Amino acid sequence: MRRALAEAREAAPVGDVPVGAVVVGPDGALLGHGRNAREAESDPTAHAELMAIREAAARLGGWRLQDCTLVVTLEPCVMCAGAVVQARVRRLVFGAYDPKAGAAGSVWDMVRDRRLNHRAEVVGGVLADECGALLRDFFAAKR
C-alpha cells in the first residue's frame, strides 16, 4: 500500500485525484503501477487501476492476472472493478472506502458478484486513514 500511496501523491500536483495502484505477482514482485491521469492525459479511462493492470499484463505477456494482487488507495469504481473481474485478478486490496461510487462492497460489490465468471478476494481498509486523508486534503485545497 505504501507504493500505491507514493503513486497517488504523484497524481495530485498535475490536478488529478490522488489515487495510486500497483499490481504485484504471487512472489511480491512489482508488475505494474499507475496513478490517476485523467487530467494529465485527457482520458476518462486513465484511472490508477487500469494503468497498473495494463502495465502488468504487458509485462506478463497476457491479459490474465490470475495469480496477482491489485493494491489501490481507493475502493475501485464500477469501471475499475469490471477490469479486476475481466483481468481475473485474484486479490484486491484497497485503502479508503468510497461510499459514493465504490464497487467492491460500498455501493456495489461487482468483484464478488456470483453472477459473474470470476470473483476476487477483497481486503478493504488497509491504511484507510492515510489513504482517506490524502483525498480529503486534495479536495479541501480545491474548495
JSON list of C-alpha atoms in Angstrom, two decimals:
[
{"chain": "A", "resi": 1, "resn": "MET", "atom": "CA", "xyz": [0.00, 0.00, 0.00]},
{"chain": "A", "resi": 2, "resn": "ARG", "atom": "CA", "xyz": [2.90, 2.35, 0.66]},
{"chain": "A", "resi": 3, "resn": "ARG", "atom": "CA", "xyz": [3.97, 2.11, -3.00]},
{"chain": "A", "resi": 4, "resn": "ALA", "atom": "CA", "xyz": [0.38, 2.82, -4.11]},
{"chain": "A", "resi": 5, "resn": "LEU", "atom": "CA", "xyz": [0.30, 5.87, -1.82]},
{"chain": "A", "resi": 6, "resn": "ALA", "atom": "CA", "xyz": [3.52, 7.12, -3.42]},
{"chain": "A", "resi": 7, "resn": "GLU", "atom": "CA", "xyz": [1.87, 6.80, -6.83]},
{"chain": "A", "resi": 8, "resn": "ALA", "atom": "CA", "xyz": [-1.19, 8.68, -5.56]},
{"chain": "A", "resi": 9, "resn": "ARG", "atom": "CA", "xyz": [0.95, 11.57, -4.34]},
{"chain": "A", "resi": 10, "resn": "GLU", "atom": "CA", "xyz": [2.36, 11.94, -7.87]},
{"chain": "A", "resi": 11, "resn": "ALA", "atom": "CA", "xyz": [-1.12, 12.43, -9.35]},
{"chain": "A", "resi": 12, "resn": "ALA", "atom": "CA", "xyz": [-2.18, 15.44, -7.27]},
{"chain": "A", "resi": 13, "resn": "PRO", "atom": "CA", "xyz": [0.38, 18.03, -8.49]},
{"chain": "A", "resi": 14, "resn": "VAL", "atom": "CA", "xyz": [-0.98, 17.79, -12.05]},
{"chain": "A", "resi": 15, "resn": "GLY", "atom": "CA", "xyz": [-4.59, 18.14, -10.89]},
{"chain": "A", "resi": 16, "resn": "ASP", "atom": "CA", "xyz": [-5.62, 14.51, -10.89]},
{"chain": "A", "resi": 17, "resn": "VAL", "atom": "CA", "xyz": [-7.44, 12.98, -7.93]},
{"chain": "A", "resi": 18, "resn": "PRO", "atom": "CA", "xyz": [-4.67, 11.32, -5.86]},
{"chain": "A", "resi": 19, "resn": "VAL", "atom": "CA", "xyz": [-5.33, 7.63, -6.35]},
{"chain": "A", "resi": 20, "resn": "GLY", "atom": "CA", "xyz": [-2.49, 5.17, -6.86]},
{"chain": "A", "resi": 21, "resn": "ALA", "atom": "CA", "xyz": [-2.32, 1.48, -7.64]},
{"chain": "A", "resi": 22, "resn": "VAL", "atom": "CA", "xyz": [0.18, -1.35, -8.01]},
{"chain": "A", "resi": 23, "resn": "VAL", "atom": "CA", "xyz": [-0.09, -4.93, -9.24]},
{"chain": "A", "resi": 24, "resn": "VAL", "atom": "CA", "xyz": [2.14, -7.47, -7.53]},
{"chain": "A", "resi": 25, "resn": "GLY", "atom": "CA", "xyz": [2.79, -11.05, -8.53]},
{"chain": "A", "resi": 26, "resn": "PRO", "atom": "CA", "xyz": [2.48, -14.10, -6.29]},
{"chain": "A", "resi": 27, "resn": "ASP", "atom": "CA", "xyz": [6.12, -13.64, -5.24]},
{"chain": "A", "resi": 28, "resn": "GLY", "atom": "CA", "xyz": [5.53, -9.97, -4.31]},
{"chain": "A", "resi": 29, "resn": "ALA", "atom": "CA", "xyz": [7.33, -8.62, -7.39]},
{"chain": "A", "resi": 30, "resn": "LEU", "atom": "CA", "xyz": [6.02, -5.32, -8.72]},
{"chain": "A", "resi": 31, "resn": "LEU", "atom": "CA", "xyz": [4.44, -5.97, -12.13]},
{"chain": "A", "resi": 32, "resn": "GLY", "atom": "CA", "xyz": [2.63, -2.71, -12.76]},
{"chain": "A", "resi": 33, "resn": "HIS", "atom": "CA", "xyz": [1.99, 0.68, -11.23]},
{"chain": "A", "resi": 34, "resn": "GLY", "atom": "CA", "xyz": [-0.29, 3.58, -12.01]},
{"chain": "A", "resi": 35, "resn": "ARG", "atom": "CA", "xyz": [-1.86, 6.77, -10.80]},
{"chain": "A", "resi": 36, "resn": "ASN", "atom": "CA", "xyz": [-4.91, 8.68, -11.89]},
{"chain": "A", "resi": 37, "resn": "ALA", "atom": "CA", "xyz": [-4.08, 10.56, -15.09]},
{"chain": "A", "resi": 38, "resn": "ARG", "atom": "CA", "xyz": [-7.46, 11.64, -16.45]},
{"chain": "A", "resi": 39, "resn": "GLU", "atom": "CA", "xyz": [-6.50, 15.32, -16.40]},
{"chain": "A", "resi": 40, "resn": "ALA", "atom": "CA", "xyz": [-2.90, 14.76, -17.48]},
{"chain": "A", "resi": 41, "resn": "GLU", "atom": "CA", "xyz": [-3.89, 12.58, -20.44]},
{"chain": "A", "resi": 42, "resn": "SER", "atom": "CA", "xyz": [-7.39, 13.91, -21.20]},
{"chain": "A", "resi": 43, "resn": "ASP", "atom": "CA", "xyz": [-8.56, 10.31, -20.94]},
{"chain": "A", "resi": 44, "resn": "PRO", "atom": "CA", "xyz": [-11.63, 9.36, -18.90]},
{"chain": "A", "resi": 45, "resn": "THR", "atom": "CA", "xyz": [-10.35, 5.78, -18.58]},
{"chain": "A", "resi": 46, "resn": "ALA", "atom": "CA", "xyz": [-6.95, 6.77, -17.15]},
{"chain": "A", "resi": 47, "resn": "HIS", "atom": "CA", "xyz": [-7.69, 5.52, -13.65]},
{"chain": "A", "resi": 48, "resn": "ALA", "atom": "CA", "xyz": [-4.84, 4.26, -11.48]},
{"chain": "A", "resi": 49, "resn": "GLU", "atom": "CA", "xyz": [-6.12, 0.68, -11.50]},
{"chain": "A", "resi": 50, "resn": "LEU", "atom": "CA", "xyz": [-6.36, 0.48, -15.28]},
{"chain": "A", "resi": 51, "resn": "MET", "atom": "CA", "xyz": [-2.88, 1.93, -15.72]},
{"chain": "A", "resi": 52, "resn": "ALA", "atom": "CA", "xyz": [-1.41, -0.65, -13.31]},
{"chain": "A", "resi": 53, "resn": "ILE", "atom": "CA", "xyz": [-3.38, -3.56, -14.83]},
{"chain": "A", "resi": 54, "resn": "ARG", "atom": "CA", "xyz": [-2.29, -2.61, -18.37]},
{"chain": "A", "resi": 55, "resn": "GLU", "atom": "CA", "xyz": [1.36, -2.46, -17.39]},
{"chain": "A", "resi": 56, "resn": "ALA", "atom": "CA", "xyz": [1.20, -5.78, -15.53]},
{"chain": "A", "resi": 57, "resn": "ALA", "atom": "CA", "xyz": [-0.49, -7.51, -18.47]},
{"chain": "A", "resi": 58, "resn": "ALA", "atom": "CA", "xyz": [2.13, -6.14, -20.85]},
{"chain": "A", "resi": 59, "resn": "ARG", "atom": "CA", "xyz": [4.94, -7.27, -18.56]},
{"chain": "A", "resi": 60, "resn": "LEU", "atom": "CA", "xyz": [3.44, -10.76, -18.23]},
{"chain": "A", "resi": 61, "resn": "GLY", "atom": "CA", "xyz": [2.61, -11.00, -21.93]},
{"chain": "A", "resi": 62, "resn": "GLY", "atom": "CA", "xyz": [-1.04, -11.86, -21.35]},
{"chain": "A", "resi": 63, "resn": "TRP", "atom": "CA", "xyz": [-4.26, -10.43, -20.01]},
{"chain": "A", "resi": 64, "resn": "ARG", "atom": "CA", "xyz": [-4.88, -12.96, -17.25]},
{"chain": "A", "resi": 65, "resn": "LEU", "atom": "CA", "xyz": [-3.60, -11.72, -13.89]},
{"chain": "A", "resi": 66, "resn": "GLN", "atom": "CA", "xyz": [-4.98, -14.74, -12.06]},
{"chain": "A", "resi": 67, "resn": "ASP", "atom": "CA", "xyz": [-2.18, -15.02, -9.51]},
{"chain": "A", "resi": 68, "resn": "CYS", "atom": "CA", "xyz": [-1.80, -11.29, -8.94]},
{"chain": "A", "resi": 69, "resn": "THR", "atom": "CA", "xyz": [-2.89, -8.78, -6.33]},
{"chain": "A", "resi": 70, "resn": "LEU", "atom": "CA", "xyz": [-4.08, -5.28, -7.17]},
{"chain": "A", "resi": 71, "resn": "VAL", "atom": "CA", "xyz": [-3.39, -2.77, -4.38]},
{"chain": "A", "resi": 72, "resn": "VAL", "atom": "CA", "xyz": [-5.14, 0.59, -4.70]},
{"chain": "A", "resi": 73, "resn": "THR", "atom": "CA", "xyz": [-5.56, 3.55, -2.36]},
{"chain": "A", "resi": 74, "resn": "LEU", "atom": "CA", "xyz": [-9.31, 3.97, -3.01]},
{"chain": "A", "resi": 75, "resn": "GLU", "atom": "CA", "xyz": [-12.06, 1.40, -3.45]},
{"chain": "A", "resi": 76, "resn": "PRO", "atom": "CA", "xyz": [-12.47, 0.87, -7.22]},
{"chain": "A", "resi": 77, "resn": "CYS", "atom": "CA", "xyz": [-15.33, 2.36, -9.22]},
{"chain": "A", "resi": 78, "resn": "VAL", "atom": "CA", "xyz": [-17.51, 0.14, -11.43]},
{"chain": "A", "resi": 79, "resn": "MET", "atom": "CA", "xyz": [-15.19, 0.57, -14.44]},
{"chain": "A", "resi": 80, "resn": "CYS", "atom": "CA", "xyz": [-12.14, -0.49, -12.47]},
{"chain": "A", "resi": 81, "resn": "ALA", "atom": "CA", "xyz": [-13.99, -3.26, -10.62]},
{"chain": "A", "resi": 82, "resn": "GLY", "atom": "CA", "xyz": [-15.04, -4.58, -14.02]},
{"chain": "A", "resi": 83, "resn": "ALA", "atom": "CA", "xyz": [-11.40, -4.56, -15.10]},
{"chain": "A", "resi": 84, "resn": "VAL", "atom": "CA", "xyz": [-10.48, -6.56, -11.98]},
{"chain": "A", "resi": 85, "resn": "VAL", "atom": "CA", "xyz": [-13.04, -9.19, -12.97]},
{"chain": "A", "resi": 86, "resn": "GLN", "atom": "CA", "xyz": [-12.05, -9.19, -16.65]},
{"chain": "A", "resi": 87, "resn": "ALA", "atom": "CA", "xyz": [-8.33, -9.49, -15.82]},
{"chain": "A", "resi": 88, "resn": "ARG", "atom": "CA", "xyz": [-9.06, -12.34, -13.37]},
{"chain": "A", "resi": 89, "resn": "VAL", "atom": "CA", "xyz": [-7.17, -10.58, -10.57]},
{"chain": "A", "resi": 90, "resn": "ARG", "atom": "CA", "xyz": [-7.00, -12.96, -7.60]},
{"chain": "A", "resi": 91, "resn": "ARG", "atom": "CA", "xyz": [-6.95, -10.41, -4.78]},
{"chain": "A", "resi": 92, "resn": "LEU", "atom": "CA", "xyz": [-7.98, -6.76, -4.49]},
{"chain": "A", "resi": 93, "resn": "VAL", "atom": "CA", "xyz": [-6.56, -4.76, -1.59]},
{"chain": "A", "resi": 94, "resn": "PHE", "atom": "CA", "xyz": [-7.71, -1.18, -1.12]},
{"chain": "A", "resi": 95, "resn": "GLY", "atom": "CA", "xyz": [-7.33, 1.62, 1.39]},
{"chain": "A", "resi": 96, "resn": "ALA", "atom": "CA", "xyz": [-10.18, 4.10, 1.68]},
{"chain": "A", "resi": 97, "resn": "TYR", "atom": "CA", "xyz": [-13.77, 3.06, 1.14]},
{"chain": "A", "resi": 98, "resn": "ASP", "atom": "CA", "xyz": [-15.76, 5.08, -1.41]},
{"chain": "A", "resi": 99, "resn": "PRO", "atom": "CA", "xyz": [-19.32, 5.43, -0.07]},
{"chain": "A", "resi": 100, "resn": "LYS", "atom": "CA", "xyz": [-20.46, 7.29, -3.20]},
{"chain": "A", "resi": 101, "resn": "ALA", "atom": "CA", "xyz": [-19.06, 5.15, -6.02]},
{"chain": "A", "resi": 102, "resn": "GLY", "atom": "CA", "xyz": [-17.29, 2.11, -4.56]},
{"chain": "A", "resi": 103, "resn": "ALA", "atom": "CA", "xyz": [-17.85, -1.15, -6.41]},
{"chain": "A", "resi": 104, "resn": "ALA", "atom": "CA", "xyz": [-16.05, -3.53, -4.06]},
{"chain": "A", "resi": 105, "resn": "GLY", "atom": "CA", "xyz": [-18.57, -3.53, -1.25]},
{"chain": "A", "resi": 106, "resn": "SER", "atom": "CA", "xyz": [-19.68, 0.06, -0.52]},
{"chain": "A", "resi": 107, "resn": "VAL", "atom": "CA", "xyz": [-22.30, 0.83, -3.17]},
{"chain": "A", "resi": 108, "resn": "TRP", "atom": "CA", "xyz": [-21.96, -2.25, -5.37]},
{"chain": "A", "resi": 109, "resn": "ASP", "atom": "CA", "xyz": [-19.97, -5.45, -4.96]},
{"chain": "A", "resi": 110, "resn": "MET", "atom": "CA", "xyz": [-19.05, -6.20, -8.53]},
{"chain": "A", "resi": 111, "resn": "VAL", "atom": "CA", "xyz": [-15.79, -8.00, -7.77]},
{"chain": "A", "resi": 112, "resn": "ARG", "atom": "CA", "xyz": [-17.60, -10.66, -5.71]},
{"chain": "A", "resi": 113, "resn": "ASP", "atom": "CA", "xyz": [-20.85, -10.88, -7.68]},
{"chain": "A", "resi": 114, "resn": "ARG", "atom": "CA", "xyz": [-21.75, -14.57, -8.01]},
{"chain": "A", "resi": 115, "resn": "ARG", "atom": "CA", "xyz": [-23.40, -13.92, -11.39]},
{"chain": "A", "resi": 116, "resn": "LEU", "atom": "CA", "xyz": [-20.02, -13.14, -12.95]},
{"chain": "A", "resi": 117, "resn": "ASN", "atom": "CA", "xyz": [-17.47, -15.66, -14.15]},
{"chain": "A", "resi": 118, "resn": "HIS", "atom": "CA", "xyz": [-14.74, -14.51, -11.74]},
{"chain": "A", "resi": 119, "resn": "ARG", "atom": "CA", "xyz": [-14.68, -13.27, -8.17]},
{"chain": "A", "resi": 120, "resn": "ALA", "atom": "CA", "xyz": [-11.75, -11.65, -6.42]},
{"chain": "A", "resi": 121, "resn": "GLU", "atom": "CA", "xyz": [-10.81, -11.88, -2.78]},
{"chain": "A", "resi": 122, "resn": "VAL", "atom": "CA", "xyz": [-11.25, -8.40, -1.26]},
{"chain": "A", "resi": 123, "resn": "VAL", "atom": "CA", "xyz": [-9.35, -6.81, 1.62]},
{"chain": "A", "resi": 124, "resn": "GLY", "atom": "CA", "xyz": [-10.51, -3.27, 2.33]},
{"chain": "A", "resi": 125, "resn": "GLY", "atom": "CA", "xyz": [-9.44, -0.59, 4.78]},
{"chain": "A", "resi": 126, "resn": "VAL", "atom": "CA", "xyz": [-5.66, -1.09, 4.57]},
{"chain": "A", "resi": 127, "resn": "LEU", "atom": "CA", "xyz": [-4.07, 2.19, 5.73]},
{"chain": "A", "resi": 128, "resn": "ALA", "atom": "CA", "xyz": [-7.55, 3.67, 5.25]},
{"chain": "A", "resi": 129, "resn": "ASP", "atom": "CA", "xyz": [-6.88, 6.77, 7.37]},
{"chain": "A", "resi": 130, "resn": "GLU", "atom": "CA", "xyz": [-3.76, 7.70, 5.41]},
{"chain": "A", "resi": 131, "resn": "CYS", "atom": "CA", "xyz": [-5.40, 6.99, 2.05]},
{"chain": "A", "resi": 132, "resn": "GLY", "atom": "CA", "xyz": [-8.52, 8.93, 3.02]},
{"chain": "A", "resi": 133, "resn": "ALA", "atom": "CA", "xyz": [-6.52, 11.90, 4.36]},
{"chain": "A", "resi": 134, "resn": "LEU", "atom": "CA", "xyz": [-4.75, 12.24, 1.03]},
{"chain": "A", "resi": 135, "resn": "LEU", "atom": "CA", "xyz": [-8.10, 12.52, -0.75]},
{"chain": "A", "resi": 136, "resn": "ARG", "atom": "CA", "xyz": [-9.65, 14.85, 1.86]},
{"chain": "A", "resi": 137, "resn": "ASP", "atom": "CA", "xyz": [-6.64, 17.18, 1.68]},
{"chain": "A", "resi": 138, "resn": "PHE", "atom": "CA", "xyz": [-6.77, 17.25, -2.12]},
{"chain": "A", "resi": 139, "resn": "PHE", "atom": "CA", "xyz": [-10.46, 18.16, -2.24]},
{"chain": "A", "resi": 140, "resn": "ALA", "atom": "CA", "xyz": [-10.18, 20.66, 0.64]},
{"chain": "A", "resi": 141, "resn": "ALA", "atom": "CA", "xyz": [-7.47, 22.51, -1.31]},
{"chain": "A", "resi": 142, "resn": "LYS", "atom": "CA", "xyz": [-9.78, 22.69, -4.35]},
{"chain": "A", "resi": 143, "resn": "ARG", "atom": "CA", "xyz": [-12.60, 24.37, -2.39]}
]
